[in-house]
Coordinates of C-alpha atoms (C1' of nucleotides) in Angstrom, one line a residue:
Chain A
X1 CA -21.3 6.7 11.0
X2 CA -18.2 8.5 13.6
X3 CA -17.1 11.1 14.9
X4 CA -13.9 13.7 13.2
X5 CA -13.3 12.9 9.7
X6 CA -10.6 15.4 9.5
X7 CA -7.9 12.4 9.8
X8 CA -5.9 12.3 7.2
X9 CA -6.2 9.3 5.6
X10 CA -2.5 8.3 5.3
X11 CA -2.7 8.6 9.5
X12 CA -5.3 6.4 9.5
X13 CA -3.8 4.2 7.5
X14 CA -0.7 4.2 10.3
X15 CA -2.9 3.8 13.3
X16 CA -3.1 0.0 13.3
X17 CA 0.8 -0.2 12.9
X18 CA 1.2 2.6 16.4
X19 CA -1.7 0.6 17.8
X20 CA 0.5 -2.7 17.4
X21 CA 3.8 -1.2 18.3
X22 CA 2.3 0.5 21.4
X23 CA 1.0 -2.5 22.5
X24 CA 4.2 -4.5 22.3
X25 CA 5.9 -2.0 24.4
X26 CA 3.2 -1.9 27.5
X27 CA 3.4 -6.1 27.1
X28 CA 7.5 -5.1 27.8
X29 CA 6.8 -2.8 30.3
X30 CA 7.2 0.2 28.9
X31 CA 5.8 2.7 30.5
X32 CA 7.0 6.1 28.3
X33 CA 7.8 6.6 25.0
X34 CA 9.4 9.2 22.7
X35 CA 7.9 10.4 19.0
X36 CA 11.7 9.3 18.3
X37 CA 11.7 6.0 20.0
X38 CA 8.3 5.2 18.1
X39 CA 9.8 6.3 14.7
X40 CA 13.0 3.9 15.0
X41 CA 10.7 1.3 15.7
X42 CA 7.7 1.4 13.1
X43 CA 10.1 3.8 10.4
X44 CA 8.1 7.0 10.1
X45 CA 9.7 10.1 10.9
X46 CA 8.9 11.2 14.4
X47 CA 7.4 14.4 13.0
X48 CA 5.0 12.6 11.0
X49 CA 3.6 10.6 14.2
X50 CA 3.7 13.7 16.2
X51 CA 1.9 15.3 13.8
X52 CA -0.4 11.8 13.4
X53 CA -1.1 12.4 17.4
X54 CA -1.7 15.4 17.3
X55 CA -5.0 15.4 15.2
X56 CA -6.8 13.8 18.1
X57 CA -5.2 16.4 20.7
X58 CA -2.2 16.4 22.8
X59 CA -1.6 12.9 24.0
X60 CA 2.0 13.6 25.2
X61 CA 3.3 16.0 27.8
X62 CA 6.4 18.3 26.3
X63 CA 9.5 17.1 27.6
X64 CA 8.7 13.9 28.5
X65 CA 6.9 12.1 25.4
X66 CA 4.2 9.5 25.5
X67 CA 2.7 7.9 28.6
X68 CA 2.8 4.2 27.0
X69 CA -0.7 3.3 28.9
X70 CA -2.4 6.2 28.1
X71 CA -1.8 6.1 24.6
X72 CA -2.6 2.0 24.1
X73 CA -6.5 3.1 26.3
X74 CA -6.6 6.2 23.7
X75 CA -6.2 4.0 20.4
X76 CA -7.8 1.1 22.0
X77 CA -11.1 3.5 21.6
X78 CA -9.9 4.9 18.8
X79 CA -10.0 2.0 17.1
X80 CA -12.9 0.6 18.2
X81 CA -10.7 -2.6 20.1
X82 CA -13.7 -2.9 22.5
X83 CA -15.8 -4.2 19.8
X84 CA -15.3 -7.2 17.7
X85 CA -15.6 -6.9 13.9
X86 CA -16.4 -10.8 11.9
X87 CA -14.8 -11.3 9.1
X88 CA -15.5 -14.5 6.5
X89 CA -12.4 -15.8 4.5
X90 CA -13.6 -16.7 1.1
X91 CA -11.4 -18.9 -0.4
X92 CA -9.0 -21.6 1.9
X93 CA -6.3 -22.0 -0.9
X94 CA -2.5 -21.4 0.5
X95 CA -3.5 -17.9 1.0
X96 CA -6.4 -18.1 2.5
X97 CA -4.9 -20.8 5.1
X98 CA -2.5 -18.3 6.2
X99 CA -4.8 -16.2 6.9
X100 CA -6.5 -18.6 9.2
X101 CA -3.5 -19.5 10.9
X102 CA -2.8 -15.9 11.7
X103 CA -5.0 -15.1 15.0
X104 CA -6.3 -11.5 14.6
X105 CA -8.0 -11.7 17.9
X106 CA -4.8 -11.8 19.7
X107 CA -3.8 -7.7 19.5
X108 CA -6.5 -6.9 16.9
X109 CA -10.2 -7.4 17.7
X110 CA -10.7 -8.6 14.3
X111 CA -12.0 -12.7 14.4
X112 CA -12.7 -14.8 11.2
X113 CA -15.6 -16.4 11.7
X114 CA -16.2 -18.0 8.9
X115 CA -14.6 -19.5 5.5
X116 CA -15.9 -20.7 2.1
X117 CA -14.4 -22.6 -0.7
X118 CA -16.1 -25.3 -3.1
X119 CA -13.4 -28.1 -2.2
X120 CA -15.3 -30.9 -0.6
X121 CA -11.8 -32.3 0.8
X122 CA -12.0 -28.8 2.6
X123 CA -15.5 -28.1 3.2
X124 CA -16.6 -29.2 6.9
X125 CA -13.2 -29.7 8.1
X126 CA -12.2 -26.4 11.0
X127 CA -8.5 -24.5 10.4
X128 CA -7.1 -23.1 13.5
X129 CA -10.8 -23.2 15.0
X130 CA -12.8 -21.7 11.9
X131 CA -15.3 -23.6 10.2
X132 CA -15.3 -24.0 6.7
X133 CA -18.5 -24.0 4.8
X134 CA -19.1 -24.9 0.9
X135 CA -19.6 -22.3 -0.9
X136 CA -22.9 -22.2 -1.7
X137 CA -23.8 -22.1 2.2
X138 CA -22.7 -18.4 2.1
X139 CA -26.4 -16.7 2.2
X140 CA -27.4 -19.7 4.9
X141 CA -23.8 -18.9 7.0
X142 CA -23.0 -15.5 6.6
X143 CA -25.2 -13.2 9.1
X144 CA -24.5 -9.9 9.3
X145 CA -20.8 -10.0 8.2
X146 CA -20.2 -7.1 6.8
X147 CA -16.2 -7.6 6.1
X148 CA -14.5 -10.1 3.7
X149 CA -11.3 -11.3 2.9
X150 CA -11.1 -12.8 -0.7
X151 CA -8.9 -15.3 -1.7
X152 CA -9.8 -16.6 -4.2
X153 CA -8.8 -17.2 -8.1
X154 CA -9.3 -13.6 -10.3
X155 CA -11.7 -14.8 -12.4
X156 CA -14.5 -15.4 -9.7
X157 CA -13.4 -12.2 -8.4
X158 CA -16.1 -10.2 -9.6
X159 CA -18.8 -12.5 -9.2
X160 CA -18.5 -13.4 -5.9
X161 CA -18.0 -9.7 -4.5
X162 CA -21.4 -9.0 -6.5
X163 CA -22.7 -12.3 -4.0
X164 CA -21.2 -10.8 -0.9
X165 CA -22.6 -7.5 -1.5
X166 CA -25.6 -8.8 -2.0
X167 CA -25.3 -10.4 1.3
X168 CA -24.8 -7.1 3.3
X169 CA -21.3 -6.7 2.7
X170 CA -19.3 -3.7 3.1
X171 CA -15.6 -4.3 2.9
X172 CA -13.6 -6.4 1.2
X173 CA -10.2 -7.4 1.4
X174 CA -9.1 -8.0 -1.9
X175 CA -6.1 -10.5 -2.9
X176 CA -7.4 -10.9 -6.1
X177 CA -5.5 -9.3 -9.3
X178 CA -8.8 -8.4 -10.4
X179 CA -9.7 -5.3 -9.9
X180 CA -13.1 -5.4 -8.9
X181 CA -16.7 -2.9 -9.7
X182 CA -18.4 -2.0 -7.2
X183 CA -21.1 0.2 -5.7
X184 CA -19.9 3.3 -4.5
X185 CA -21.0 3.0 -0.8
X186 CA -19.0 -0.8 -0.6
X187 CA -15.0 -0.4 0.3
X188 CA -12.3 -2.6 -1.5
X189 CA -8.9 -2.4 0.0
X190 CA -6.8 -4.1 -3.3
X191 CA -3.6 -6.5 -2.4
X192 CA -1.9 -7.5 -5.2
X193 CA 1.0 -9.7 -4.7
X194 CA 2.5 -9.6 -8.1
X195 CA 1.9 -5.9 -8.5
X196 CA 3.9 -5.3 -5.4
X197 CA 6.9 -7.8 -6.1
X198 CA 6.9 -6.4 -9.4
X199 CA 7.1 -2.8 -8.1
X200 CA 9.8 -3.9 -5.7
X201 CA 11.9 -4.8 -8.5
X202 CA 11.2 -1.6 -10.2
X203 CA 12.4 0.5 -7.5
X204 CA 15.6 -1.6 -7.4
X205 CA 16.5 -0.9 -10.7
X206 CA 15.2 2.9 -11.1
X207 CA 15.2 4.6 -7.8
X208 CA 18.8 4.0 -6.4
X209 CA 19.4 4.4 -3.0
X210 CA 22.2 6.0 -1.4
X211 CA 20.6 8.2 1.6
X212 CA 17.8 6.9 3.6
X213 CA 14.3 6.4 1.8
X214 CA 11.7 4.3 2.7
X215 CA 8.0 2.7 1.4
Chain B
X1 CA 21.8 2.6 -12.2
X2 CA 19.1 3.7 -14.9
X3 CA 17.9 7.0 -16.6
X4 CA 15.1 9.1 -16.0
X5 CA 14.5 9.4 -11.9
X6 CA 11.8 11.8 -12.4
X7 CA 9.3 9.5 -12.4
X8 CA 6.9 9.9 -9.2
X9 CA 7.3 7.0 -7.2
X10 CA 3.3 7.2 -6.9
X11 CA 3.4 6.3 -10.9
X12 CA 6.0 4.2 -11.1
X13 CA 3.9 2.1 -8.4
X14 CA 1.3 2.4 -10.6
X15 CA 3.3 0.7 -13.9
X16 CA 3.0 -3.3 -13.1
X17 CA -0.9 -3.0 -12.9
X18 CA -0.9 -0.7 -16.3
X19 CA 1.5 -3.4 -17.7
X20 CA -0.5 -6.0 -16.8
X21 CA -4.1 -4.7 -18.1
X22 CA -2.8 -3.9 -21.7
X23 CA -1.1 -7.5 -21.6
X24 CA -4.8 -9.0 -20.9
X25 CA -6.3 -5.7 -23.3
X26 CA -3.9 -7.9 -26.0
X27 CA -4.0 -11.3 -25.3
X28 CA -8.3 -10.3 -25.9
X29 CA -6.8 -8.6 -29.4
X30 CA -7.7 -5.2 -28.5
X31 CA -6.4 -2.9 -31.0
X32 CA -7.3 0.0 -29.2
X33 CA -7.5 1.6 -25.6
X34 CA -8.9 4.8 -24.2
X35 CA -7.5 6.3 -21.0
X36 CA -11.3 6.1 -20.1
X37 CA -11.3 2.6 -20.6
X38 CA -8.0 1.7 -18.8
X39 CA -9.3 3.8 -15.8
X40 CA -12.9 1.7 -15.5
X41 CA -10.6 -1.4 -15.3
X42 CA -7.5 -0.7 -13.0
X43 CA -9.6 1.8 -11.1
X44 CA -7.6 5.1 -11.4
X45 CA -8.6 8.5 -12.3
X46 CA -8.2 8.7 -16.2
X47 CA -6.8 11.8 -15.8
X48 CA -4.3 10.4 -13.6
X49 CA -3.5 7.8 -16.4
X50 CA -2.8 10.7 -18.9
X51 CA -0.9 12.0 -16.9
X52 CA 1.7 8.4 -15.6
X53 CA 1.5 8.0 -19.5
X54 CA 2.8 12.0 -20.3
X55 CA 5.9 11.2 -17.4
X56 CA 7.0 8.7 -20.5
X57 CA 6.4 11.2 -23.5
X58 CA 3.5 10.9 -26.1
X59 CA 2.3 7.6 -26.1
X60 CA -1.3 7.8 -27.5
X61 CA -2.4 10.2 -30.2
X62 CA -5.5 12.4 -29.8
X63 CA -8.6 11.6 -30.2
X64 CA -7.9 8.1 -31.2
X65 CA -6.6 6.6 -28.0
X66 CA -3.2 4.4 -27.3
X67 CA -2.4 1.4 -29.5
X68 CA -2.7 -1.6 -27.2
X69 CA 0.5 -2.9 -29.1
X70 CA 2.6 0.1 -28.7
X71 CA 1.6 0.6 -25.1
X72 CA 2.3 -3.0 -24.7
X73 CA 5.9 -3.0 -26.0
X74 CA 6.9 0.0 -24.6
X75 CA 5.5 -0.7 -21.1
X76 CA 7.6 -3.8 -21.2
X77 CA 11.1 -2.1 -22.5
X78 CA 9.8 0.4 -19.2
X79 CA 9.5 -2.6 -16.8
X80 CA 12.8 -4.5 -17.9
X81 CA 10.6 -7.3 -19.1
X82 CA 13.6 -8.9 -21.5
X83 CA 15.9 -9.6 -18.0
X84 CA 14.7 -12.1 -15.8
X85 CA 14.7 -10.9 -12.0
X86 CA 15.8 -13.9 -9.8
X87 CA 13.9 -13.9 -6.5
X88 CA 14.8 -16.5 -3.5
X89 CA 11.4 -16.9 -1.3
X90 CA 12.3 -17.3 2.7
X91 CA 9.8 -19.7 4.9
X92 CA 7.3 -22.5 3.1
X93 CA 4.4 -21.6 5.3
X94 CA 1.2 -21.2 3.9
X95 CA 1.9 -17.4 2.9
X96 CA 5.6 -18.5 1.2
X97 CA 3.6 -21.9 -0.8
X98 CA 1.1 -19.6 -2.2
X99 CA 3.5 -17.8 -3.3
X100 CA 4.9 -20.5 -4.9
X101 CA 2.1 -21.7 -6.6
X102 CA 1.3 -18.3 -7.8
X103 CA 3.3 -18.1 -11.6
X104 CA 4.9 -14.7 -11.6
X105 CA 6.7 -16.0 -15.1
X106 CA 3.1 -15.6 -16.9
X107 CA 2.6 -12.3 -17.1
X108 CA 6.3 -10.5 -15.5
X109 CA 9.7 -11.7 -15.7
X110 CA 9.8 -12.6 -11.9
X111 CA 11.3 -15.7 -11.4
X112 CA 11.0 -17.5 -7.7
X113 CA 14.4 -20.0 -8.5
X114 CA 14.6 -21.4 -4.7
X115 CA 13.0 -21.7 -1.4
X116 CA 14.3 -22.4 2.2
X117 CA 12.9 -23.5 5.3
X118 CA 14.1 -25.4 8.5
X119 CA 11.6 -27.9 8.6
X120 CA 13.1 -31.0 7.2
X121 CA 9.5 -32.1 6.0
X122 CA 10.0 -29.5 3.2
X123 CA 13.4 -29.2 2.8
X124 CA 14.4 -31.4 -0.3
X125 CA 11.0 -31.3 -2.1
X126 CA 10.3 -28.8 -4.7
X127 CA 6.7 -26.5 -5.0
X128 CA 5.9 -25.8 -8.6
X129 CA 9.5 -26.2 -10.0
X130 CA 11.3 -24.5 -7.0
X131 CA 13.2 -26.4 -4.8
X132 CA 13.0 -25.9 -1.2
X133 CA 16.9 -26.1 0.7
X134 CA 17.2 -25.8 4.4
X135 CA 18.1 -22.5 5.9
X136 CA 21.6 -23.5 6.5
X137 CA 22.4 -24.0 2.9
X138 CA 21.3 -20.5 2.0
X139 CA 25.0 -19.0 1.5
X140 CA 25.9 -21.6 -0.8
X141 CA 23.5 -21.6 -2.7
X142 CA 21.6 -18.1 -2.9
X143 CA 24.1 -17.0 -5.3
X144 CA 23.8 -13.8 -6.9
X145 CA 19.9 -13.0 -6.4
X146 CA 18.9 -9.8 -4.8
X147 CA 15.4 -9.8 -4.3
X148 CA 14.2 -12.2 -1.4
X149 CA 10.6 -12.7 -0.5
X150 CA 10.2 -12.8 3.4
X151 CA 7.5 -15.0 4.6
X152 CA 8.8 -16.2 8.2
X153 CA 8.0 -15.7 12.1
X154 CA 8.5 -11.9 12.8
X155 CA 10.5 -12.8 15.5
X156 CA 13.3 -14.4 12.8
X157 CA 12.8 -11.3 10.6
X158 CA 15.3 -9.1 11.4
X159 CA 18.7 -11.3 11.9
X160 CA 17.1 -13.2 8.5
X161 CA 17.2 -9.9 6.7
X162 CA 20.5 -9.0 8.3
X163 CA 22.4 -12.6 7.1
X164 CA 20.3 -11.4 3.4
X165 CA 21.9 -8.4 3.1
X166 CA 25.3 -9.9 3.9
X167 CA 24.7 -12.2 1.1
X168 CA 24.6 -9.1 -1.2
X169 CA 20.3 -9.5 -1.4
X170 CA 19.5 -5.3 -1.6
X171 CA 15.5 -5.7 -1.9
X172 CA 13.1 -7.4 0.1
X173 CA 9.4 -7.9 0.2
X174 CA 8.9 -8.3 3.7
X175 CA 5.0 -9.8 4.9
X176 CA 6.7 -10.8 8.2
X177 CA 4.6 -7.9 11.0
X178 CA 8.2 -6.4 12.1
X179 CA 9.4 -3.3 10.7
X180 CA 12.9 -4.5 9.9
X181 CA 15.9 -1.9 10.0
X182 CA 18.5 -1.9 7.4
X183 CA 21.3 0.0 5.9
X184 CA 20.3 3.1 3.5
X185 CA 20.6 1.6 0.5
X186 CA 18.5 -1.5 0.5
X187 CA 15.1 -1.2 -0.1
X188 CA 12.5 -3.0 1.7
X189 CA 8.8 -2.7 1.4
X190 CA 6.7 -3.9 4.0
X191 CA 3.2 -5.9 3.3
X192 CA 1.4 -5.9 6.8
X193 CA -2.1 -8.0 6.6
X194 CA -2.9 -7.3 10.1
X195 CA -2.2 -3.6 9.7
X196 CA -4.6 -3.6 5.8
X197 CA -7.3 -5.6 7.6
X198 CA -7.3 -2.9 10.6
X199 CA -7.3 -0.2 8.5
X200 CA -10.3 -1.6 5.9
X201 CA -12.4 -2.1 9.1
X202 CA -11.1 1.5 10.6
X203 CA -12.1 3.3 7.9
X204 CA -14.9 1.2 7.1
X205 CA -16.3 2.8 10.2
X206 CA -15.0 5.8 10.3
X207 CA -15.3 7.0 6.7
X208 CA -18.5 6.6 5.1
X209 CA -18.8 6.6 1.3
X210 CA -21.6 7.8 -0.4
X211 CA -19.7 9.7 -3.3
X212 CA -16.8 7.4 -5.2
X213 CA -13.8 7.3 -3.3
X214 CA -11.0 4.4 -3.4
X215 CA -8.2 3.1 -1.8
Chain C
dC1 C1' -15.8 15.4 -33.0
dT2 C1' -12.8 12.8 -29.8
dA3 C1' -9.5 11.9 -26.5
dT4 C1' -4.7 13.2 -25.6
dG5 C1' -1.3 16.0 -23.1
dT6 C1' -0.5 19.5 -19.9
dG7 C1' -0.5 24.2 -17.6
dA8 C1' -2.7 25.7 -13.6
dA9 C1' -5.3 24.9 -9.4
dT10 C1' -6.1 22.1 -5.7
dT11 C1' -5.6 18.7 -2.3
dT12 C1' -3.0 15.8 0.5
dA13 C1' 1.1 14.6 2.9
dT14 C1' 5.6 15.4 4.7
dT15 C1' 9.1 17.9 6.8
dC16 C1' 11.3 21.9 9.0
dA17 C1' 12.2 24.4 12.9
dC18 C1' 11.1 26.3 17.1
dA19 C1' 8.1 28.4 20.9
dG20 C1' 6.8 26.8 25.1
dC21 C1' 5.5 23.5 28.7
dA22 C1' 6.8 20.1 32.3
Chain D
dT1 C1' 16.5 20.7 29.7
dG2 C1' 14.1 17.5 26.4
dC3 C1' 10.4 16.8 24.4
dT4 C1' 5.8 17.9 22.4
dG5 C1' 2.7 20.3 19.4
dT6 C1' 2.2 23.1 15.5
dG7 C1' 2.5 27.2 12.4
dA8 C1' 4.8 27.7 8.1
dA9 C1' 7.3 25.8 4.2
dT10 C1' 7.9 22.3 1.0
dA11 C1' 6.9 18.4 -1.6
dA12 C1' 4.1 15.1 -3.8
dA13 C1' 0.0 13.7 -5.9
dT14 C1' -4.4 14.4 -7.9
dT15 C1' -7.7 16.7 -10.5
dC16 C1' -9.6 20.4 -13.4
dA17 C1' -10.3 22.1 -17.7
dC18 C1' -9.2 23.1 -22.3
dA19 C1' -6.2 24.0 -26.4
dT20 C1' -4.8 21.1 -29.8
dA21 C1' -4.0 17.3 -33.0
dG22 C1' -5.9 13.6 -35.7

DNA sequence: CTATGTGAATTTATTCACAGCA
DNA sequence: TGCTGTGAATAAATTCACATAG
């Protein structure tokens, strides 16, 4: 596939949320920023995103910080903004809905093309200009999708990745407590609402917090 | 607050998925587990498992395994599963009802007892039990809960969070895309689907697999 | 024999602290 | 002077590998 895979994967991980903030400050305006200015906006400590930056080269000039349009141009490549990547929604529950309300295309090139679910009040109807399809349209519909968000209940978890996998699929987004089995050249990014509320609470109650800490 | 802090927060995050595989391991009347086992189904190194499990002293016995009871009751003295943690959800969008619907009860003591939202088409009718107040009633009636769920508009994130905190709330899960600045000793954790959907695609493309590898 | 529990090694990530450039 | 970029130090997390108990 690319280029340098000596990024770190917890900078890659932070790259969308620069990429976001970045953009936000040229929309403002902004046309320089500081490591420090960045890190009281996104919380992470300015060392760390210098240090982030500073695996693809020196994007800043010393003494003055960040040129705000360079840097958007440099992670607009970076992250591959030029191109649009499909995704298909499987499953329009609550969840999945939200997702379709939540437009992707605006900073991210990211566009849901496509969702699934087996409701036939659902099926055929279009949510915030996405078609949904019955489920067992998938093979007909999908394409060359290669990216899925599932949202769907646990215990068709499994299954259905197996189906999309199948199908060409690469990546999937999973909001599913189940924790899925796949091949070890397919991706699976795990979300799990519960997990994370419950974790939240766990913290609360065991990690007191009197000097700054974060995530 | 509690005992033992030596627990590495990368376990501790670990705990609720743990918790809620040997609750399933004995609803199924498994009498047994391996950390082999356990690591096939939540996905983590078993060697990683041995060693969450050692932070908590001997809790298997060797070459026999863990009892699925034992682990079981002790996981759930571990997580505080005998108190009840109130939780007030902020926003009935399609992210806050799914949240609703979901039944935190079932498996954790994670209670959602109320919901608020400004749009008088929801206020007064209740989602799966909770009832949904308007935003203006939150001070009387938020009482003493400190754990709020924040699925709103990021632009209302931070003064929401602010009026929160004043109301004595010291946790919240926030889903909303703005990286929300509080005093040191709340805790906030920050669920970003735009930023997991970048990344899955970034390092979909940028990080092939061939060899196991996982989020 | 089997699978834990854990020292030791390794890898990954963060943070310090400051030389050096604009 | 004010900031970056980065060696070096530190911290955190994972993984190896095996002695040891059942």
């Amino acid at each position: 596939m690319m280029e340098q895979n000596k990024i770190p994967q917890a900078t890659a991980k932070r790259l969308p949320l620069y990429y976001r903030f970045i953009n936000n400050l040229n929309h403002q305006g902004k046309k320089r920023v500081s490591s420090k200015e960045l890190s009281d906006a996104v919380k992470v400590d300015s060392a760390t995103i210098r240090r982030d930056f500073s695996y693809f080269g020196a994007l800043g000039k010393k003494g003055y910080g960040y040129n705000v349009e360079y840097l958007l141009e440099f992670f607009r490549k970076t992250l591959d903004q030029d191109e649009t990547t499909d995704v298909a929604l499987i499953g329009v529950g609550n969840l999945g809905t939200a997702f379709l309300h939540y437009n992707f295309m605006k900073n991210n090139n990211i566009a849901i093309k496509m969702a699934f679910d087996s409701d036939p009040k659902k099926v055929g109807t279009t949510i915030s200009d996405v078609p949904v399809y019955h489920i067992e349209e998938l093979d007909e519909k999908l394409g060359d999708i290669q990216v899925a968000i599932l949202t769907i209940p646990a215990s068709e978890a499994q299954s259905m990745a197996d189906h999309l996998i199948g199908q060409g699929v690469e990546g999937i987004l999973n909001f599913t407590p189940a924790r899925i089995t796949v091949p070890p050249n397919i991706r699976v990014h795990h979300i799990d609402l519960a997990v994370e509320l419950q974790a939240l609470v766990y913290f609360l109650k065991h990690y007191p917090l009197t000097t700054d800490e974060e995530e």
